[in-house]
mmCIF file of C-alpha atoms in Angstrom:
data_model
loop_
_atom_site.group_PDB
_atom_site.id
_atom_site.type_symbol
_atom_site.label_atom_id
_atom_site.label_comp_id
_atom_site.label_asym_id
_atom_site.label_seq_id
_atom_site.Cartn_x
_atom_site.Cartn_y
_atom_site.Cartn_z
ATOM 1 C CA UNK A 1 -22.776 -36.928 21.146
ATOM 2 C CA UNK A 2 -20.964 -34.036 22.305
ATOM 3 C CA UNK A 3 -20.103 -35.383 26.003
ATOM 4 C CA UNK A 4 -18.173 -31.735 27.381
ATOM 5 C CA UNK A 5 -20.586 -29.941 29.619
ATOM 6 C CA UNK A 6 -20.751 -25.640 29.671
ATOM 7 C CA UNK A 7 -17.999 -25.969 32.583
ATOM 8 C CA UNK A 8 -15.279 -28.122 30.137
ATOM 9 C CA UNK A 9 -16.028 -25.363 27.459
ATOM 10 C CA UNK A 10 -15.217 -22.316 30.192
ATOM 11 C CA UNK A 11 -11.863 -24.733 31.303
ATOM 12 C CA UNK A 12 -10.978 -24.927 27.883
ATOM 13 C CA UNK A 13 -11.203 -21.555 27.062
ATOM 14 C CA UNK A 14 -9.186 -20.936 30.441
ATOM 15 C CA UNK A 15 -6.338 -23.263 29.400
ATOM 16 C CA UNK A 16 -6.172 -21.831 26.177
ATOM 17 C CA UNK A 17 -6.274 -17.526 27.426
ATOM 18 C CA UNK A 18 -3.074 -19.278 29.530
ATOM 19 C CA UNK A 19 -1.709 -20.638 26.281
ATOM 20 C CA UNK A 20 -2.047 -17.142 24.735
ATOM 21 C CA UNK A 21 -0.635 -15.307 27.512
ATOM 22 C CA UNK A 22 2.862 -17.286 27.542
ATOM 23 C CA UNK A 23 2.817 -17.088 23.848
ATOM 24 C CA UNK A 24 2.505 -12.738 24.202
ATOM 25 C CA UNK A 25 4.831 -13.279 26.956
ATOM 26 C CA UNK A 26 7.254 -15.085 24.833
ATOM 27 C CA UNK A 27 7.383 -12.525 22.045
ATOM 28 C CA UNK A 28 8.811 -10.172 24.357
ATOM 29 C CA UNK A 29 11.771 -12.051 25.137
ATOM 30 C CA UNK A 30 14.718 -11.153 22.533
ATOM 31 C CA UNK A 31 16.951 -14.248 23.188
ATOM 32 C CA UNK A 32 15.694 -16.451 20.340
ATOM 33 C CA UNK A 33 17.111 -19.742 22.080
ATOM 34 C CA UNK A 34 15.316 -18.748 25.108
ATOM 35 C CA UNK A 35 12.193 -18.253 22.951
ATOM 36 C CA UNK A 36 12.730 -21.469 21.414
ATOM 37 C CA UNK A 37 12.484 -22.669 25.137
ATOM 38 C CA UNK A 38 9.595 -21.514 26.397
ATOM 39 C CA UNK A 39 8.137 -22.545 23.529
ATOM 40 C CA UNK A 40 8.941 -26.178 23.768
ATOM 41 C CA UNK A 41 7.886 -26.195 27.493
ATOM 42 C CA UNK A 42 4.779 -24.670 26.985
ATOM 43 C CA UNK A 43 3.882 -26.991 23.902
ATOM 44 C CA UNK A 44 5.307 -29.816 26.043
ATOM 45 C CA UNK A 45 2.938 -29.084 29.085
ATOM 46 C CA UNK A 46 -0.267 -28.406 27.299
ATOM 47 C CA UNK A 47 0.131 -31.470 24.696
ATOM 48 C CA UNK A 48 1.079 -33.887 27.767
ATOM 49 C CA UNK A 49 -2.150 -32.974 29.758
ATOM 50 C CA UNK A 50 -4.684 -32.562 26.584
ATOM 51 C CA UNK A 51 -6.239 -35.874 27.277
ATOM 52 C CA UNK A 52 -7.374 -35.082 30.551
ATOM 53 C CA UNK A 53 -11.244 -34.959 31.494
ATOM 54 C CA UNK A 54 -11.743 -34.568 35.228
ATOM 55 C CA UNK A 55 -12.166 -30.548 35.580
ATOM 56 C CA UNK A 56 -10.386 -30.708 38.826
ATOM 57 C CA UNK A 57 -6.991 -31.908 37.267
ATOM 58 C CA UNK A 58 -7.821 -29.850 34.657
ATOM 59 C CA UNK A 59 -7.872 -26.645 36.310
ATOM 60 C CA UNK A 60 -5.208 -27.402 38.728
ATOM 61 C CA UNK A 61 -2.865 -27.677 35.626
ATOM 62 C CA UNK A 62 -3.880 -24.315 34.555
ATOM 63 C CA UNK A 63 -3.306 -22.683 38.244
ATOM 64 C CA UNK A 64 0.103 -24.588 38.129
ATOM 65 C CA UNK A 65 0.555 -22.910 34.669
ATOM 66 C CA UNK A 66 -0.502 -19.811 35.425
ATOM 67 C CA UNK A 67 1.901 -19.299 38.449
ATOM 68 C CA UNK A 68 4.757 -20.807 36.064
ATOM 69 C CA UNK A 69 3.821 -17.698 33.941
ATOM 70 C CA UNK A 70 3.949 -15.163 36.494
ATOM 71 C CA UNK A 71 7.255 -16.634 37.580
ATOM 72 C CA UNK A 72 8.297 -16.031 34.135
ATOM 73 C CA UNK A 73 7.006 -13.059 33.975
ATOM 74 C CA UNK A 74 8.547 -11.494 37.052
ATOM 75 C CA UNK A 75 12.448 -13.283 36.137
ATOM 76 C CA UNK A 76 11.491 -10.903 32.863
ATOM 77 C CA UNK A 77 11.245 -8.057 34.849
ATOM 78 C CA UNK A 78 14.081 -8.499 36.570
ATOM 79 C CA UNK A 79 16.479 -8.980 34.058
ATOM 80 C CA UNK A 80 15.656 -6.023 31.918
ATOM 81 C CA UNK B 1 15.442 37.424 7.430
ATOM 82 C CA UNK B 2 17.875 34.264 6.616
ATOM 83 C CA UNK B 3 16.476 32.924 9.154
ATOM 84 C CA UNK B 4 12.789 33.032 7.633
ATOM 85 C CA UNK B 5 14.396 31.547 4.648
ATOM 86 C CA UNK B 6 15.038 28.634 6.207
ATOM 87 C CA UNK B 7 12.665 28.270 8.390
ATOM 88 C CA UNK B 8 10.542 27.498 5.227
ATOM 89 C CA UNK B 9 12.991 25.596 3.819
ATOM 90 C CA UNK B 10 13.086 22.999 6.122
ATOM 91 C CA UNK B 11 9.927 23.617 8.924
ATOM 92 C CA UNK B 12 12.148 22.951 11.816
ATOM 93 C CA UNK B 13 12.122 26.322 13.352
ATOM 94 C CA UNK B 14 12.840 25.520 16.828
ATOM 95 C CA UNK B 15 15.948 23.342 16.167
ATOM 96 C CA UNK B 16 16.976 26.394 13.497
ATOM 97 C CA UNK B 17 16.396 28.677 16.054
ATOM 98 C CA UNK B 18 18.842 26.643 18.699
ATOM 99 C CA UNK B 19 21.688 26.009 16.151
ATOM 100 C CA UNK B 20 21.978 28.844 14.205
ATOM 101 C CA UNK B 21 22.065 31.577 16.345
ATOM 102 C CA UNK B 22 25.508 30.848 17.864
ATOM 103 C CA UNK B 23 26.930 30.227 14.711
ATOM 104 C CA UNK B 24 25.439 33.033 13.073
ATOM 105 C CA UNK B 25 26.873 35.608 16.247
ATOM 106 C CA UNK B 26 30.117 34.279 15.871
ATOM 107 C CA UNK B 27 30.169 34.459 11.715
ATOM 108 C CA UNK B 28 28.920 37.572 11.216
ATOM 109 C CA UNK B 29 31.635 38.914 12.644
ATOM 110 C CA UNK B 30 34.527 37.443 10.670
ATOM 111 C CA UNK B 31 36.043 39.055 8.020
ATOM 112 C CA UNK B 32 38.643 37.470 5.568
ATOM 113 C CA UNK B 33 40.007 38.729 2.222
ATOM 114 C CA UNK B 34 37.559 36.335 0.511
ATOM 115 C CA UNK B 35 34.722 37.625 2.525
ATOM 116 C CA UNK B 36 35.116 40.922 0.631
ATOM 117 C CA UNK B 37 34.285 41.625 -2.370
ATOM 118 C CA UNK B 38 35.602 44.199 -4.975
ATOM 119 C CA UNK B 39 33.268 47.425 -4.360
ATOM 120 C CA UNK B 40 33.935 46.631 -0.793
ATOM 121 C CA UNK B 41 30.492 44.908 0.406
ATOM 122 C CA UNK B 42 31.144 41.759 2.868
ATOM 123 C CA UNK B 43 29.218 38.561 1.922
ATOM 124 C CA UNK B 44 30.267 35.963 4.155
ATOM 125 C CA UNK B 45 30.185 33.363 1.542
ATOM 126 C CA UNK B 46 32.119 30.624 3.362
ATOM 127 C CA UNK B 47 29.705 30.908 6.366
ATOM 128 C CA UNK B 48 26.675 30.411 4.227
ATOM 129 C CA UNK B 49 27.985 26.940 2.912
ATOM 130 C CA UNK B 50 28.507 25.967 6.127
ATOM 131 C CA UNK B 51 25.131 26.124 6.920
ATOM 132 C CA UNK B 52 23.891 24.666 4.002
ATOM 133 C CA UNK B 53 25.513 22.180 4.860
ATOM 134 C CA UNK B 54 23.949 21.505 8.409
ATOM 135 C CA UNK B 55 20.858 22.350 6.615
ATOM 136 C CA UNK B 56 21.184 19.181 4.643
ATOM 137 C CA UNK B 57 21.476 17.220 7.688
ATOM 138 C CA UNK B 58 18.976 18.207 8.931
ATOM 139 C CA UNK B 59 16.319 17.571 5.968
ATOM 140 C CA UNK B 60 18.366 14.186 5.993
ATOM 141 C CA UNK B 61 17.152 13.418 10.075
ATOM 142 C CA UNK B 62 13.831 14.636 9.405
ATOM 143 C CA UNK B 63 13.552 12.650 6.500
ATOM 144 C CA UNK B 64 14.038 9.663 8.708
ATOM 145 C CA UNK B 65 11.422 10.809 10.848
ATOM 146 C CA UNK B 66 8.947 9.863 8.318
ATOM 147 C CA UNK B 67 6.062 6.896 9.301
ATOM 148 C CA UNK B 68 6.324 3.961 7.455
ATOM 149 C CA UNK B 69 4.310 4.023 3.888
ATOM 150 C CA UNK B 70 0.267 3.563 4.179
ATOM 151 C CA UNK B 71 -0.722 0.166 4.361
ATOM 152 C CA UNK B 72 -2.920 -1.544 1.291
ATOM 153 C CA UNK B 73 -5.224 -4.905 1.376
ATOM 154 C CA UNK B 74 -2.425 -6.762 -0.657
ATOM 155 C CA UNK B 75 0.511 -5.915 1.964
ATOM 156 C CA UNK B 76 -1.982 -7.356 4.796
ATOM 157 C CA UNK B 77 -2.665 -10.710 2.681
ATOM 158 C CA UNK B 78 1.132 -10.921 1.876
ATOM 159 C CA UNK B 79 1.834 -10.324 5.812
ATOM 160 C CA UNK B 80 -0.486 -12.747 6.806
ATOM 161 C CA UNK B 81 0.913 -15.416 4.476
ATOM 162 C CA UNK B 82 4.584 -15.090 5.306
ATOM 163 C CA UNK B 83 3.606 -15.160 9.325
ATOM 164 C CA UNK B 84 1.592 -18.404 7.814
ATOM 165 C CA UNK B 85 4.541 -19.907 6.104
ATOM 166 C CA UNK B 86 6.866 -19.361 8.692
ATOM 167 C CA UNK B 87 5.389 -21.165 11.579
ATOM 168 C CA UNK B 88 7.083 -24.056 12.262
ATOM 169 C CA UNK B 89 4.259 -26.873 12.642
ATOM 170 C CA UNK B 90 3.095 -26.534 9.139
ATOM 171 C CA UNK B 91 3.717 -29.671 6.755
ATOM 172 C CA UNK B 92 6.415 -28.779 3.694
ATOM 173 C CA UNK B 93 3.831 -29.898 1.666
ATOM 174 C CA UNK B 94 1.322 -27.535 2.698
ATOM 175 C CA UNK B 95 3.293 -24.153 3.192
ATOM 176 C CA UNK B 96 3.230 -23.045 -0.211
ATOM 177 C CA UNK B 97 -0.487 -24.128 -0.568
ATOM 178 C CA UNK B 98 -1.565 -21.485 1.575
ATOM 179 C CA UNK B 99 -4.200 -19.507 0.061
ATOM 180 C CA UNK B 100 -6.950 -17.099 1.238
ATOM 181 C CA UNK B 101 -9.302 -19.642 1.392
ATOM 182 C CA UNK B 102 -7.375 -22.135 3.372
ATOM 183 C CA UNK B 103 -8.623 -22.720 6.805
ATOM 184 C CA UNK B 104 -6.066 -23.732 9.447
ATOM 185 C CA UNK B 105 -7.697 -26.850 11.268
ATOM 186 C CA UNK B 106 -9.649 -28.435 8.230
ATOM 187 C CA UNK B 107 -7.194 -27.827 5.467
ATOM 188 C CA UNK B 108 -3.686 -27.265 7.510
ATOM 189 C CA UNK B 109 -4.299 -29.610 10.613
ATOM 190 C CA UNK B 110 -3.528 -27.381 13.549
ATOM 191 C CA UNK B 111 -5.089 -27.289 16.779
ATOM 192 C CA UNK B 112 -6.070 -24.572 18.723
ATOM 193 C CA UNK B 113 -3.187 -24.453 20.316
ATOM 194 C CA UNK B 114 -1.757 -23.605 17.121
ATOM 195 C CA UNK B 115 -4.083 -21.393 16.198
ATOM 196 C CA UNK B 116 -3.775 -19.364 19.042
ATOM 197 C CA UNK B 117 0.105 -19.045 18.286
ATOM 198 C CA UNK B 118 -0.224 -17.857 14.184
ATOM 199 C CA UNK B 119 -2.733 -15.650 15.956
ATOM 200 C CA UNK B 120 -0.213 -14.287 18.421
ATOM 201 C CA UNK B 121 2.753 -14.443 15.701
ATOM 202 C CA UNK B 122 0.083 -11.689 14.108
ATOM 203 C CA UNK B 123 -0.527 -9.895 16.918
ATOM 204 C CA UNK B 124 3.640 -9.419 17.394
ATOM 205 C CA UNK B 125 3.535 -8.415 13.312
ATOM 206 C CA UNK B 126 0.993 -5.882 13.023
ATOM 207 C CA UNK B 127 1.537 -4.608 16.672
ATOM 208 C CA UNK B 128 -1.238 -4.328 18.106
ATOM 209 C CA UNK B 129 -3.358 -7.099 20.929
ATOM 210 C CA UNK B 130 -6.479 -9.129 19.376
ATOM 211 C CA UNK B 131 -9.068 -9.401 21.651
ATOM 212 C CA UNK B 132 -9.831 -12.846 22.944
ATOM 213 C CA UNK B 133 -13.161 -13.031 21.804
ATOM 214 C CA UNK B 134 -12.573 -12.400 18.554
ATOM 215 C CA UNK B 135 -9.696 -15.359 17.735
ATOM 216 C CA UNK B 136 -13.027 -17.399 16.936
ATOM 217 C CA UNK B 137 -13.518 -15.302 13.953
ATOM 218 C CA UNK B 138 -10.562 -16.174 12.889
ATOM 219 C CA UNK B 139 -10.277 -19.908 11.305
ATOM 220 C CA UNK B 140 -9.546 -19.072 7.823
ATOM 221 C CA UNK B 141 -6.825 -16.480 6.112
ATOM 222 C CA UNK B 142 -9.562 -14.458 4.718
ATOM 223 C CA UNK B 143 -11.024 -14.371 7.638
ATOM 224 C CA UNK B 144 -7.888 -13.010 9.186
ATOM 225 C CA UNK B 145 -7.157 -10.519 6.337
ATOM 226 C CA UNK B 146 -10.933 -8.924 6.124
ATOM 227 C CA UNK B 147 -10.351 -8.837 9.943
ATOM 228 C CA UNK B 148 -7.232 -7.302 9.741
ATOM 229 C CA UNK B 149 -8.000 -4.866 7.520
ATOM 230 C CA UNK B 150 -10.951 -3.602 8.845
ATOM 231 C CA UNK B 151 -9.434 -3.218 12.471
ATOM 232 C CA UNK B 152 -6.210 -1.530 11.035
ATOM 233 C CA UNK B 153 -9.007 1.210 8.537
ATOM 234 C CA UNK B 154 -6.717 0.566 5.330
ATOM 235 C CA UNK B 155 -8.277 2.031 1.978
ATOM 236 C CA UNK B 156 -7.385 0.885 -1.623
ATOM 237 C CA UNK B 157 -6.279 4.091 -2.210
ATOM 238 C CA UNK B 158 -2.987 5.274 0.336
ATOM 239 C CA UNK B 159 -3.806 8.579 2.135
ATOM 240 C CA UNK B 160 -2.365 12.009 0.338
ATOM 241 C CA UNK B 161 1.097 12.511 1.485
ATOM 242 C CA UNK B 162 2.280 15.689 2.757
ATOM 243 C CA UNK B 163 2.787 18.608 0.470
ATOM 244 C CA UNK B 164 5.688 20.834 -0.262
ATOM 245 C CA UNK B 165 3.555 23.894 0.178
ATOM 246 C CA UNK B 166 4.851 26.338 2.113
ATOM 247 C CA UNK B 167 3.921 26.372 5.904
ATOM 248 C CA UNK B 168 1.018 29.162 6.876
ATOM 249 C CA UNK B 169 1.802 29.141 10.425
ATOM 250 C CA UNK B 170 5.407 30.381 9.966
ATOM 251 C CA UNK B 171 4.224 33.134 7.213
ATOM 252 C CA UNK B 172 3.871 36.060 10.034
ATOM 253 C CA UNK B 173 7.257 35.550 11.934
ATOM 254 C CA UNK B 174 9.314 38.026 9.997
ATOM 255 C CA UNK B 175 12.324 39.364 11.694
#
């Protein structure tokens, strides 16, 4: 029934440590508009590529997110 | 000797030690008519209010220098339901539904994208990280409170605050 092999469990739980980290991320940031943004992109992103199945889309998506992150992360850093 | 006095009046002997002595050099020195009294002894009465007034601010900062109050099991669960009620993708009709028992996919119909935000908005309230492994523990409020509570060690009963007893490791400074 269930059709997700062991490897679309460990991408899942990839794409969803990368959710948790840009939500931590996000608390940090004190602008509440610019909270509301990330927000909304990162909802945006995740909910537009949830039907995907092939693991190498998948996992490309979460590199791409990830680097978006560190971008993030690193503008953060700079701004302070 | 004053200074003894209020070193166990208000326990803050270093910062005593700092501010008073200048004060207390220049003082002791002034003498006014009002300063004397009538068999001729000095008591530098206006200098002592002066103090007790900087005294008072300082009880006043150290008073602010308290931690906040010890935590208790119904503080947690009320916590955890206002971080519940105030995220953003929960139906009207559901938010004041939320009980302990409520469990946030079945009975609220998040994802686990949600989850993992309430999660994180709990993380950012209590202040400290929750480990990754352990958000699957974490599917129902009273799941989250039992967790939270044992992680954070609260008691029913707050700890003993601290007593006005005097201080034994000033007691054999006497100058």
């Amino acid at each position: 029934m269930n059709q997700f092999s062991l490897k679309h469990f460990i991408v899942r739980s990839q794409a969803l440590a990368l959710y948790r980290d840009i939500m931590r991320t996000m608390m940090k940031i004190e602008d509440q508009d610019y909270r509301k943004e990330i927000r909304e992109w990162a909802r945006s992103e995740f909910h537009r590529n949830r039907t995907l199945r092939d693991l190498g889309e998948i996992r490309t998506q979460v590199a791409l997110g990830r680097r978006s992150l560190n971008e993030l992360k690193l503008a953060m850093r700079m701004a302070s | 000797m004053l200074k003894t006095i209020l070193r166990h009046g208000c326990r803050l002997r270093s910062v005593v030690n700092m501010r008073f002595s200048a004060p207390l050099c220049n003082n002791i020195h002034t003498l006014t008519p009002s300063n004397v009294q009538a068999n001729g002894q000095i008591w530098p009465h206006v200098f002592v209010s002066r103090r007790t007034r900087m005294i008072d601010q300082f009880v006043k900062d150290a008073g602010q220098m308290r931690t906040s109050p010890p935590l208790t099991p119904r503080d947690i669960e009320s916590r955890v339901l206002r971080i519940c009620n105030e995220y953003d993708k929960i139906q009207e009709a559901n938010k004041n539904k939320i009980t302990l028992v409520t469990h946030f996919m079945n009975d609220l119909g998040l994802d686990s994208l949600d989850h993992v935000e309430i999660i994180v908005a709990l993380e950012n309230e209590f202040g400290f990280e929750i480990p990754d492994a352990d958000y699957d523990k974490l599917y129902t409020v009273q799941n989250v409170v039992d967790y939270l509570i044992k992680k954070m060690n609260v008691t029913d009963r707050s700890k003993t605050t601290v007593s006005s007893a005097p201080d034994p490791r000033y007691d054999d400074h006497h100058h």
